[in-house]
Coordinates of C-alpha atoms in Angstrom, one line a residue:
Chain A
M1 CA 0.0 0.0 0.0
R2 CA 2.9 2.4 0.9
G3 CA 4.5 1.4 -2.4
F4 CA 1.3 2.2 -4.3
Y5 CA 1.1 5.6 -2.5
A6 CA 4.8 6.3 -3.3
I7 CA 4.2 5.8 -7.0
F8 CA 0.8 7.6 -7.0
H9 CA 2.4 10.6 -5.3
K10 CA 5.3 10.6 -7.7
E11 CA 3.1 10.4 -10.8
L12 CA 0.8 13.1 -9.6
A13 CA 3.8 15.3 -8.9
N14 CA 5.1 14.6 -12.4
F15 CA 1.8 15.7 -13.9
F16 CA 1.7 18.9 -12.0
V17 CA 5.5 19.8 -11.8
S18 CA 5.9 19.4 -15.5
P19 CA 3.3 21.4 -17.4
I20 CA 1.7 18.2 -18.8
A21 CA -1.4 18.4 -16.6
Y22 CA -1.9 22.1 -17.0
A23 CA -1.6 21.8 -20.8
V24 CA -3.9 18.8 -21.1
I25 CA -6.5 20.2 -18.6
G26 CA -6.3 23.6 -20.2
C27 CA -6.8 22.3 -23.7
F28 CA -9.7 20.1 -22.5
L29 CA -11.5 22.9 -20.8
L30 CA -11.0 25.3 -23.7
V31 CA -12.5 23.0 -26.3
S32 CA -15.3 21.6 -24.0
G33 CA -16.0 25.2 -23.0
F34 CA -16.5 26.0 -26.7
F35 CA -18.8 23.1 -27.1
F36 CA -20.8 24.2 -24.1
W37 CA -21.2 27.6 -25.5
A38 CA -22.2 26.3 -28.9
N39 CA -24.8 24.0 -27.3
V40 CA -26.3 26.7 -25.2
S41 CA -26.4 29.1 -28.2
F42 CA -28.2 26.4 -30.1
L43 CA -30.7 26.1 -27.2
S44 CA -31.3 29.8 -27.2
L45 CA -31.8 29.8 -31.0
L46 CA -34.3 27.0 -30.7
S47 CA -36.2 28.7 -27.9
L48 CA -36.5 31.8 -30.0
Q49 CA -38.0 29.8 -32.8
A50 CA -40.2 27.9 -30.4
S51 CA -41.7 31.1 -29.0
A52 CA -43.8 31.1 -32.2
S53 CA -45.2 27.6 -31.7
P54 CA -46.1 26.3 -28.2
M55 CA -46.3 22.7 -29.6
F56 CA -42.6 22.8 -30.5
A57 CA -41.7 24.6 -27.3
E58 CA -42.9 21.7 -25.2
R59 CA -40.5 19.3 -26.9
I60 CA -37.4 21.3 -26.3
N61 CA -35.6 20.6 -23.1
M62 CA -32.2 21.3 -21.7
T63 CA -31.2 17.7 -21.3
D64 CA -31.6 16.8 -25.0
V65 CA -30.2 20.0 -26.4
V66 CA -27.4 20.8 -24.0
V67 CA -26.6 18.2 -21.4
R68 CA -26.4 15.1 -23.5
P69 CA -24.6 16.6 -26.5
F70 CA -22.2 18.3 -24.1
A71 CA -21.3 15.0 -22.4
Q72 CA -20.8 13.4 -25.9
N73 CA -18.6 16.3 -27.0
M74 CA -16.5 16.0 -23.8
G75 CA -16.1 12.3 -24.6
I76 CA -14.6 13.2 -28.0
V77 CA -12.3 15.8 -26.5
L78 CA -11.2 13.2 -23.8
L79 CA -10.5 10.8 -26.6
F80 CA -8.0 13.3 -28.0
V81 CA -6.3 14.4 -24.8
L82 CA -6.0 11.1 -22.9
P83 CA -3.2 9.6 -25.0
L84 CA -1.2 12.7 -24.2
L85 CA -1.7 12.0 -20.5
T86 CA -0.8 8.3 -20.7
M87 CA 2.0 8.3 -23.3
R88 CA 4.8 8.8 -20.9
L89 CA 3.6 6.6 -18.0
F90 CA 5.9 3.7 -18.8
S91 CA 7.7 4.9 -21.9
E92 CA 9.6 7.6 -20.0
E93 CA 10.6 5.2 -17.3
K94 CA 11.9 2.8 -20.0
R95 CA 13.8 5.4 -22.0
S96 CA 15.5 6.9 -18.9
G97 CA 16.3 3.5 -17.5
C98 CA 14.4 4.4 -14.3
I99 CA 12.2 1.4 -14.7
E100 CA 15.2 -0.7 -13.6
L101 CA 15.2 1.0 -10.3
L102 CA 11.5 1.1 -10.0
L103 CA 11.2 -2.6 -10.5
T104 CA 13.9 -3.4 -7.9
Y105 CA 12.2 -1.4 -5.1
P106 CA 10.1 -3.5 -2.8
I107 CA 6.9 -2.6 -4.6
S108 CA 4.8 -5.2 -6.4
D109 CA 4.3 -4.7 -10.2
V110 CA 0.6 -4.3 -9.5
A111 CA 1.2 -1.5 -7.1
V112 CA 3.4 0.3 -9.6
M113 CA 0.8 0.0 -12.3
L114 CA -2.1 1.0 -10.1
G115 CA -0.2 4.0 -8.7
K116 CA 0.2 5.2 -12.3
F117 CA -3.4 4.4 -13.2
V118 CA -5.0 6.1 -10.2
A119 CA -2.8 9.2 -10.6
S120 CA -3.9 9.6 -14.2
L121 CA -7.5 8.9 -13.3
L122 CA -7.3 11.7 -10.7
V123 CA -6.2 14.1 -13.4
V124 CA -9.3 13.1 -15.4
V125 CA -11.4 13.8 -12.3
I126 CA -9.9 17.2 -11.9
M127 CA -10.4 17.9 -15.6
L128 CA -14.1 16.9 -15.4
A129 CA -14.5 18.9 -12.2
G130 CA -13.6 21.9 -14.2
T131 CA -16.7 21.5 -16.3
V132 CA -19.1 21.4 -13.4
P133 CA -19.5 25.2 -13.3
S134 CA -21.1 25.0 -16.8
F135 CA -23.9 22.9 -15.4
L136 CA -24.3 25.3 -12.5
L137 CA -24.7 28.1 -15.1
L138 CA -27.5 26.1 -16.7
L139 CA -29.4 26.2 -13.4
G140 CA -29.8 29.9 -14.0
L141 CA -31.8 29.1 -17.2
G142 CA -34.2 26.6 -15.7
S143 CA -34.4 23.4 -13.8
L144 CA -32.1 20.6 -14.7
D145 CA -32.7 16.8 -14.8
W146 CA -29.8 15.6 -12.8
G147 CA -30.0 11.9 -13.9
P148 CA -28.4 12.5 -17.3
V149 CA -25.9 14.9 -15.8
I150 CA -24.6 12.4 -13.3
G151 CA -24.9 9.6 -15.8
G152 CA -22.9 11.7 -18.3
Y153 CA -20.1 12.3 -15.8
L154 CA -20.1 8.6 -14.8
S155 CA -19.8 7.6 -18.4
L156 CA -16.9 10.0 -19.0
L157 CA -15.1 8.8 -15.9
L158 CA -15.6 5.1 -16.9
M159 CA -14.4 5.9 -20.4
G160 CA -11.5 7.8 -19.0
G161 CA -10.5 4.8 -16.9
A162 CA -10.8 2.5 -19.9
F163 CA -8.7 4.7 -22.1
I164 CA -6.1 5.2 -19.4
S165 CA -5.7 1.5 -19.0
L166 CA -5.4 1.1 -22.8
G167 CA -2.8 3.9 -22.9
L168 CA -0.9 2.5 -19.9
F169 CA -0.6 -0.8 -21.7
I170 CA 0.6 0.7 -25.0
S171 CA 3.1 2.9 -23.1
S172 CA 4.5 -0.3 -21.4
L173 CA 5.3 -1.7 -24.8
T174 CA 7.5 1.1 -26.2
E175 CA 10.0 3.6 -25.0
N176 CA 8.9 6.1 -27.6
Q177 CA 6.3 8.5 -26.3
I178 CA 5.1 9.6 -29.7
I179 CA 4.5 6.0 -30.8
S180 CA 2.8 5.3 -27.5
A181 CA 0.4 8.3 -27.9
A182 CA -0.3 7.6 -31.6
I183 CA -1.2 3.9 -31.1
S184 CA -3.2 4.6 -28.0
F185 CA -5.2 7.3 -29.8
V186 CA -5.8 5.1 -32.9
L187 CA -7.0 2.1 -30.8
A188 CA -9.2 4.3 -28.6
L189 CA -10.7 5.8 -31.8
L190 CA -11.3 2.4 -33.2
F191 CA -13.2 1.3 -30.1
W192 CA -15.1 4.6 -30.3
I193 CA -16.3 4.3 -33.9
L194 CA -16.7 0.5 -34.0
S195 CA -20.5 0.8 -33.8
W196 CA -20.7 2.6 -37.1
S197 CA -19.9 -0.6 -38.9
S198 CA -22.7 -2.5 -37.1
S199 CA -25.2 -1.2 -39.6
F200 CA -23.7 -2.8 -42.6
T201 CA -22.5 -6.1 -41.1
G202 CA -24.7 -9.1 -40.4
A203 CA -27.1 -9.1 -37.5
Q204 CA -25.0 -11.3 -35.2
L205 CA -21.6 -9.7 -36.0
G206 CA -23.3 -6.3 -35.8
Y207 CA -24.5 -7.1 -32.3
I208 CA -21.1 -8.1 -31.1
I209 CA -19.5 -5.1 -32.6
S210 CA -22.0 -2.7 -31.1
Q211 CA -21.5 -4.4 -27.7
L212 CA -17.7 -3.7 -28.0
S213 CA -18.3 -0.1 -29.0
I214 CA -17.6 2.5 -26.3
L215 CA -20.0 4.9 -27.9
E216 CA -23.0 2.6 -27.5
H217 CA -22.3 2.0 -23.8
M218 CA -21.8 5.7 -23.1
D219 CA -25.0 6.6 -24.8
S220 CA -27.3 4.8 -22.5
L221 CA -25.4 6.1 -19.4
N222 CA -25.8 9.6 -20.9
K223 CA -29.6 9.1 -20.9
G224 CA -29.3 8.7 -17.2
V225 CA -29.9 4.9 -17.4
L226 CA -27.5 3.1 -15.1
A227 CA -27.4 -0.4 -16.6
L228 CA -25.1 -3.1 -15.2
S229 CA -24.1 -4.2 -18.7
D230 CA -22.7 -0.8 -19.5
V231 CA -20.8 -0.3 -16.3
S232 CA -19.4 -3.8 -16.4
F233 CA -18.3 -3.3 -20.0
F234 CA -16.1 -0.4 -18.9
V235 CA -14.9 -2.2 -15.8
L236 CA -14.0 -5.3 -17.8
F237 CA -12.3 -3.2 -20.5
T238 CA -10.2 -1.5 -17.9
A239 CA -9.4 -4.7 -16.0
F240 CA -8.4 -6.4 -19.3
F241 CA -5.9 -3.8 -20.3
L242 CA -4.5 -3.5 -16.8
F243 CA -4.0 -7.3 -16.9
L244 CA -2.2 -6.9 -20.2
T245 CA 0.0 -4.2 -18.7
M246 CA 1.0 -6.6 -15.9
R247 CA 1.9 -9.2 -18.4
S248 CA 3.9 -6.6 -20.4
L249 CA 5.8 -5.6 -17.3
E250 CA 6.6 -9.3 -16.6
T251 CA 7.9 -9.7 -20.1
H252 CA 10.0 -6.6 -19.6
R253 CA 11.6 -8.3 -16.6
W254 CA 12.3 -11.5 -18.5
R255 CA 13.9 -9.5 -21.3
G256 CA 15.8 -7.6 -18.7
Chain B
M1 CA 25.3 -13.6 1.9
I2 CA 25.0 -14.6 -1.7
E3 CA 25.2 -18.0 -3.2
V4 CA 24.9 -18.5 -6.9
Q5 CA 24.8 -21.9 -8.6
G6 CA 24.6 -22.8 -12.2
L7 CA 23.1 -19.4 -13.0
T8 CA 22.2 -19.0 -16.7
K9 CA 20.3 -16.3 -18.5
N10 CA 19.3 -16.4 -22.1
Y11 CA 18.0 -13.5 -24.2
G12 CA 16.4 -15.4 -27.0
R13 CA 19.0 -17.7 -28.3
L14 CA 21.9 -15.6 -26.9
A15 CA 23.3 -16.7 -23.6
A16 CA 24.2 -13.6 -21.5
I17 CA 25.6 -15.7 -18.7
K18 CA 26.0 -19.5 -18.6
D19 CA 26.5 -21.7 -15.6
V20 CA 27.9 -19.1 -13.3
N21 CA 28.8 -20.1 -9.7
F22 CA 30.1 -18.0 -6.9
R23 CA 29.7 -17.1 -3.3
V24 CA 30.0 -13.9 -1.5
E25 CA 30.5 -13.8 2.2
S26 CA 28.9 -11.3 4.5
G27 CA 31.0 -8.1 4.8
E28 CA 33.0 -8.6 1.7
I29 CA 33.6 -6.1 -1.1
V30 CA 33.6 -8.1 -4.3
G31 CA 34.5 -6.7 -7.7
F32 CA 33.0 -8.0 -10.9
L33 CA 35.5 -7.4 -13.6
G34 CA 35.0 -8.0 -17.3
P35 CA 34.8 -6.3 -20.7
N36 CA 31.6 -4.7 -21.9
G37 CA 29.0 -7.3 -22.6
A38 CA 30.6 -9.9 -20.4
G39 CA 27.5 -10.5 -18.3
K40 CA 28.2 -8.3 -15.3
T41 CA 25.0 -6.3 -15.6
T42 CA 22.9 -9.4 -16.3
T43 CA 24.3 -11.1 -13.1
M44 CA 23.5 -8.0 -11.1
R45 CA 20.0 -7.7 -12.5
I46 CA 19.3 -11.2 -11.3
L47 CA 20.7 -10.6 -7.8
T48 CA 18.6 -7.4 -7.5
C49 CA 15.5 -9.3 -8.6
F50 CA 15.0 -7.1 -11.7
S51 CA 15.2 -10.0 -14.0
P52 CA 14.7 -13.7 -13.2
P53 CA 17.3 -16.2 -14.3
T54 CA 16.6 -18.8 -17.1
S55 CA 18.0 -21.6 -14.9
G56 CA 20.1 -22.1 -11.9
T57 CA 19.6 -20.7 -8.4
A58 CA 20.6 -17.5 -6.8
L59 CA 20.2 -17.1 -3.0
V60 CA 20.5 -13.7 -1.5
L61 CA 20.6 -13.6 2.3
G62 CA 19.4 -17.2 2.1
M63 CA 16.3 -16.3 0.0
D64 CA 15.6 -17.4 -3.6
V65 CA 15.5 -14.5 -6.1
R66 CA 12.5 -16.2 -7.8
K67 CA 10.4 -16.9 -4.7
D68 CA 11.2 -14.1 -2.3
S69 CA 11.7 -11.3 -4.7
L70 CA 10.0 -8.6 -2.7
E71 CA 11.7 -9.6 0.6
I72 CA 15.1 -9.5 -1.1
R73 CA 14.4 -6.2 -2.7
R74 CA 13.8 -4.8 0.8
K75 CA 17.4 -5.8 1.7
V76 CA 19.3 -4.7 -1.4
G77 CA 20.4 -1.3 -2.4
Y78 CA 21.0 -1.1 -6.2
L79 CA 22.8 1.5 -8.3
P80 CA 22.1 0.6 -12.0
E81 CA 24.6 1.5 -14.7
N82 CA 24.4 5.2 -15.8
A83 CA 22.5 6.1 -12.6
P84 CA 19.0 6.6 -14.0
L85 CA 17.2 9.3 -12.0
Y86 CA 14.0 11.4 -12.5
G87 CA 15.5 14.6 -13.8
W88 CA 12.4 16.7 -13.1
M89 CA 12.4 16.0 -9.4
R90 CA 14.3 17.9 -6.7
V91 CA 16.9 15.8 -4.8
K92 CA 14.9 16.0 -1.6
G93 CA 11.6 15.0 -3.3
Y94 CA 13.3 12.2 -5.1
L95 CA 14.9 10.8 -1.9
E96 CA 11.5 11.1 -0.2
F97 CA 9.9 9.1 -3.0
V98 CA 12.6 6.4 -2.7
A99 CA 12.2 6.3 1.1
R100 CA 8.4 5.8 0.6
A101 CA 9.0 3.2 -2.1
K102 CA 11.3 1.3 0.2
A103 CA 8.7 1.5 3.0
V104 CA 10.7 3.6 5.4
P105 CA 8.2 4.5 8.3
S106 CA 6.8 8.0 7.7
N107 CA 8.3 9.5 10.8
Q108 CA 11.7 8.3 9.9
V109 CA 11.8 9.5 6.3
S110 CA 13.4 12.9 7.1
P111 CA 16.1 11.6 9.4
E112 CA 16.9 8.8 7.0
I113 CA 17.2 11.2 4.1
E114 CA 19.5 13.4 6.1
R115 CA 21.6 10.5 7.1
V116 CA 22.2 9.3 3.5
A117 CA 22.6 12.9 2.2
Q118 CA 25.4 13.4 4.7
A119 CA 27.0 10.1 3.9
V120 CA 27.4 10.9 0.2
G121 CA 27.8 14.7 0.7
I122 CA 24.8 16.1 -1.1
S123 CA 23.2 18.0 1.9
H124 CA 23.8 21.3 0.1
V125 CA 22.1 20.4 -3.1
M126 CA 18.9 18.9 -1.6
G127 CA 16.7 21.7 -3.1
Q128 CA 18.1 21.5 -6.6
V129 CA 16.4 19.9 -9.6
I130 CA 18.2 16.7 -10.4
R131 CA 18.5 17.6 -14.1
S132 CA 20.6 20.6 -13.2
L133 CA 23.2 18.6 -11.2
S134 CA 26.6 17.7 -12.5
K135 CA 27.3 14.1 -13.4
G136 CA 29.3 13.6 -10.2
Y137 CA 26.4 14.8 -8.0
R138 CA 23.9 12.8 -9.9
Q139 CA 26.0 9.8 -9.2
R140 CA 26.0 10.7 -5.6
V141 CA 22.2 11.0 -5.6
A142 CA 22.0 7.6 -7.2
L143 CA 24.3 6.2 -4.5
A144 CA 22.1 7.9 -1.9
Q145 CA 19.0 6.2 -3.1
A146 CA 20.7 2.9 -2.9
L147 CA 21.7 3.6 0.7
I148 CA 18.2 4.5 1.8
A149 CA 16.7 2.1 4.3
D150 CA 20.2 0.9 5.2
P151 CA 20.3 -2.3 3.1
P152 CA 22.8 -4.9 4.2
L153 CA 23.7 -5.6 0.6
L154 CA 24.8 -3.0 -2.0
V155 CA 24.9 -3.8 -5.7
L156 CA 26.7 -1.1 -7.7
D157 CA 26.9 -1.4 -11.5
E158 CA 29.8 0.6 -12.7
P159 CA 29.6 3.2 -10.0
T160 CA 32.4 5.4 -11.3
I161 CA 31.7 5.4 -15.0
G162 CA 31.8 8.7 -16.7
L163 CA 33.3 10.6 -13.7
D164 CA 36.5 12.7 -13.6
P165 CA 39.5 11.3 -11.7
K166 CA 38.8 13.4 -8.6
Q167 CA 35.1 12.3 -8.4
I168 CA 36.2 8.7 -9.0
R169 CA 38.5 8.9 -6.0
E170 CA 35.7 10.3 -3.9
I171 CA 33.2 7.8 -4.9
R172 CA 35.7 5.0 -4.2
Q173 CA 36.4 6.4 -0.7
M174 CA 32.6 6.5 -0.1
I175 CA 32.1 2.9 -1.2
K176 CA 34.9 1.8 1.1
G177 CA 33.3 3.7 3.9
F178 CA 29.9 2.1 3.3
A179 CA 31.4 -1.3 3.2
R180 CA 32.3 -1.3 6.8
N181 CA 29.1 -2.8 7.9
R182 CA 27.7 -4.3 4.8
T183 CA 28.4 -6.4 1.8
V184 CA 29.2 -4.7 -1.5
I185 CA 29.2 -6.1 -5.0
L186 CA 30.4 -3.7 -7.7
S187 CA 31.1 -4.2 -11.3
T188 CA 33.7 -2.3 -13.3
H189 CA 36.0 -2.4 -16.2
I190 CA 38.4 0.0 -14.6
L191 CA 41.2 -2.2 -13.2
P192 CA 42.8 -0.1 -10.5
E193 CA 39.4 0.3 -9.0
V194 CA 39.3 -3.4 -8.2
S195 CA 42.7 -3.6 -6.6
Q196 CA 42.0 -0.4 -4.6
V197 CA 38.5 -1.2 -3.4
C198 CA 37.8 -4.9 -3.5
D199 CA 38.7 -7.8 -1.2
R200 CA 38.0 -10.2 -4.0
V201 CA 37.7 -10.1 -7.7
I202 CA 35.5 -12.2 -10.0
I203 CA 36.6 -11.9 -13.6
I204 CA 33.8 -12.7 -16.0
N205 CA 34.1 -13.0 -19.7
K206 CA 31.5 -13.9 -22.3
G207 CA 29.1 -15.0 -19.7
S208 CA 31.4 -17.3 -17.7
I209 CA 33.6 -16.8 -14.7
V210 CA 37.3 -17.1 -15.7
A211 CA 39.0 -16.4 -12.4
E212 CA 38.1 -15.6 -8.8
D213 CA 40.4 -14.6 -6.1
S214 CA 41.9 -11.6 -4.2
P215 CA 43.6 -9.1 -6.5
S216 CA 47.1 -9.9 -5.1
T217 CA 46.7 -13.6 -5.4
L218 CA 45.4 -13.2 -8.9
T219 CA 48.4 -11.2 -10.0
Q220 CA 50.7 -13.7 -8.5
R221 CA 49.0 -16.8 -9.9
H222 CA 48.1 -15.6 -13.4
G223 CA 50.7 -12.9 -13.8
K224 CA 53.0 -12.9 -16.8
S225 CA 56.6 -13.6 -16.4
P226 CA 58.6 -10.9 -14.6
R227 CA 59.8 -8.0 -16.5
V228 CA 62.9 -5.8 -16.3
E229 CA 63.1 -2.3 -17.8
V230 CA 66.4 -0.7 -18.7
L231 CA 67.5 2.7 -20.0
V232 CA 70.9 2.5 -21.7
R233 CA 73.0 4.8 -23.8
A234 CA 73.7 2.6 -26.8
P235 CA 72.8 2.1 -30.5
A236 CA 69.2 0.9 -30.5
Q237 CA 69.4 -2.0 -33.0
E238 CA 72.5 -3.4 -31.4
L239 CA 71.1 -3.2 -27.9
M240 CA 68.0 -5.0 -28.8
S241 CA 69.7 -7.9 -30.5
F242 CA 72.3 -8.1 -27.7
L243 CA 69.6 -8.3 -25.0
S244 CA 67.6 -10.9 -26.8
N245 CA 70.6 -13.1 -27.0
L246 CA 71.1 -13.1 -23.2
E247 CA 70.4 -16.3 -21.4
G248 CA 66.9 -16.6 -19.9
V249 CA 65.4 -13.7 -21.9
T250 CA 62.3 -14.6 -23.8
S251 CA 61.5 -11.3 -25.5
V252 CA 62.7 -7.7 -25.7
H253 CA 60.7 -4.8 -26.9
P254 CA 60.9 -1.0 -26.7
P255 CA 58.6 0.3 -23.9
S256 CA 56.2 2.8 -25.3
R257 CA 56.3 5.2 -22.4
L258 CA 60.0 5.8 -22.2
P259 CA 61.5 8.6 -24.3
Q260 CA 64.3 7.7 -26.7
H261 CA 66.6 10.4 -27.7
D262 CA 70.3 11.4 -27.5
G263 CA 71.3 7.8 -28.1
I264 CA 69.4 6.7 -25.0
V265 CA 67.4 3.6 -25.6
G266 CA 64.8 1.9 -23.4
A267 CA 64.0 -1.8 -23.4
A268 CA 61.6 -4.0 -21.6
I269 CA 63.0 -7.5 -21.1
E270 CA 60.8 -10.4 -20.3
S271 CA 62.2 -13.6 -18.8
K272 CA 61.1 -17.0 -17.9
R273 CA 59.0 -17.3 -14.8
G274 CA 61.0 -17.3 -11.7
A275 CA 64.2 -16.0 -13.2
D276 CA 65.8 -12.8 -11.9
L277 CA 67.6 -11.1 -14.7
R278 CA 68.7 -7.9 -13.0
A279 CA 72.2 -8.8 -12.2
L280 CA 72.9 -10.4 -15.5
V281 CA 71.5 -7.5 -17.5
A282 CA 73.4 -4.9 -15.5
R283 CA 76.7 -6.8 -15.8
S284 CA 76.4 -7.5 -19.5
V285 CA 75.5 -4.0 -20.4
V286 CA 78.4 -2.5 -18.4
E287 CA 80.8 -5.1 -19.8
K288 CA 79.8 -4.1 -23.3
G289 CA 80.9 -0.6 -22.5
W290 CA 77.5 1.0 -22.6
D291 CA 76.2 3.4 -19.9
L292 CA 73.5 1.8 -17.8
L293 CA 71.3 4.7 -16.8
E294 CA 68.3 3.0 -15.2
L295 CA 67.2 -0.6 -14.3
K296 CA 64.0 -1.6 -12.6
T297 CA 61.7 -4.5 -12.3
L298 CA 58.1 -4.0 -13.3
D299 CA 55.3 -5.4 -11.2
V300 CA 52.8 -7.4 -13.0
S301 CA 49.5 -5.5 -12.9
L302 CA 46.0 -6.8 -12.6
E303 CA 45.5 -5.3 -16.0
D304 CA 48.0 -7.9 -17.4
V305 CA 46.1 -10.7 -15.7
F306 CA 42.8 -9.5 -16.9
I307 CA 44.0 -9.0 -20.5
D308 CA 45.6 -12.4 -20.3
L309 CA 42.6 -14.2 -19.0
V310 CA 40.2 -12.5 -21.4
T311 CA 42.3 -13.1 -24.5
E312 CA 43.2 -16.7 -23.5
E313 CA 39.6 -17.3 -23.4
N314 CA 39.1 -15.7 -26.7
D315 CA 41.8 -17.8 -28.3
D316 CA 40.2 -21.0 -26.9
R317 CA 36.9 -20.0 -28.4
A318 CA 38.4 -19.1 -31.7
A319 CA 40.2 -22.5 -31.8
Q320 CA 37.0 -24.3 -30.8
E321 CA 35.0 -22.5 -33.5
A322 CA 37.8 -23.2 -36.0
R323 CA 37.4 -26.9 -35.3
G324 CA 33.7 -26.5 -36.0
E325 CA 32.5 -27.1 -32.5
T326 CA 29.4 -25.2 -31.6
V327 CA 29.9 -22.4 -29.1
I328 CA 26.8 -21.3 -27.2

């Protein structure tokens, strides 16, 4: 446990001592802020048009026009910035040779990996926390259905965990940070867009593909529906890549 | 302290070390000597539980590196080659991280860091970013991290590589100082280091141990035949042929480090083992009517032993390969 804390503390310090965390969080907030503004502007445009027809006005609500699209947009921005967060986790240790010291301290490989994983996840939490004021602003416009808001954040957090574990694994394979970031991004993107292909594959394959797609699982959480299948998908996804990372570290030991 | 038997490590089809056996007693300073790529680092990585062996056993403090990895890691301080450190960290922050990683109790972290910082003389750079430190200080910080938690065994992989002569001397003094109450294994390819620091030398070449003894015994046992060096005012050609014809002389060659001018010629004379040529050479040169300006015996250095052992081994292998035998 102390070993885990040592690694966690060091990784967090690295994020915030070097400008990585500030750059990544800054970029994320800038772009998601833009999306929020665009969504709210769209809502005000719709409201203006709806003032002419009461029928139409009844169908407009904040959840559909702002909250859910905003959560989806944040997901896309996360997809872009997470590889930048995870690319150095093991790659840097490998390139500098520090991994040799790290793996000879009395810390289990699991604790090393989890320390890095949790530190990165905390950066994601801080990043997402930066968008909470946006929702508070919405309260000024009207009442808010909190289900989709909480579901949206949960889905982003789960997706963050999944992509961090994926990035952690890729970073454990290479000592080149650019390669680590590029491959993590492409793989994450693939999991993201997988569901697009389900419409032109056969029914059975289509079902499997859509079950593997991150977008599908996020969507139902975004609606405020907390389904076990969606949550367990992300948990299993994360656990699978953490497991692969363990194996990768073990291989690194064997190769010396 | 350490017991290694039949240790082998393969990287793919390449054997980094094969069937290595040795023992290290508690309190010893043992030097691993060998050319680059001999298997020193591989052996050390196995002892520090970074990398498991392919076969064979390695017991550190009575524990198996395969089964009790975490327990051994608690008892071993390791300085890898090239002293890898986190350049972005400050020295104090880095040592705090290491102390936490080595599970030093939280209330003892500060005194422990102070202790090691004093031991390696880095107390005045504790606030600096590691990246900004000179190579010598970085090496000290790396030594400091190995010393944290007071491990009974220190494994130092080329601790003086890349340092200037003054720093090398300081680090050596430090290592000697640490060794008072612990066991130290260090690897090097700098030969004087071994004779100055170590109680015992293990010479390793191409993955196998070729010799193992104290530096002085090694030089006696494996040393080349004794050598005498003379400085004579005489015609060079004539002197050389005259000396080679003396009884008991096996070879004569001009020593590279002696100046040759104004008709003064130097010569290094090798003789059969056990023969003392000094009197004969002095008498013969003077009888010949030349001026004998200097005459001294040269000690056989560990370097000679090392080169001898390493090249003998190479010759053996070359011969084996030439005969078409497979060499792993």
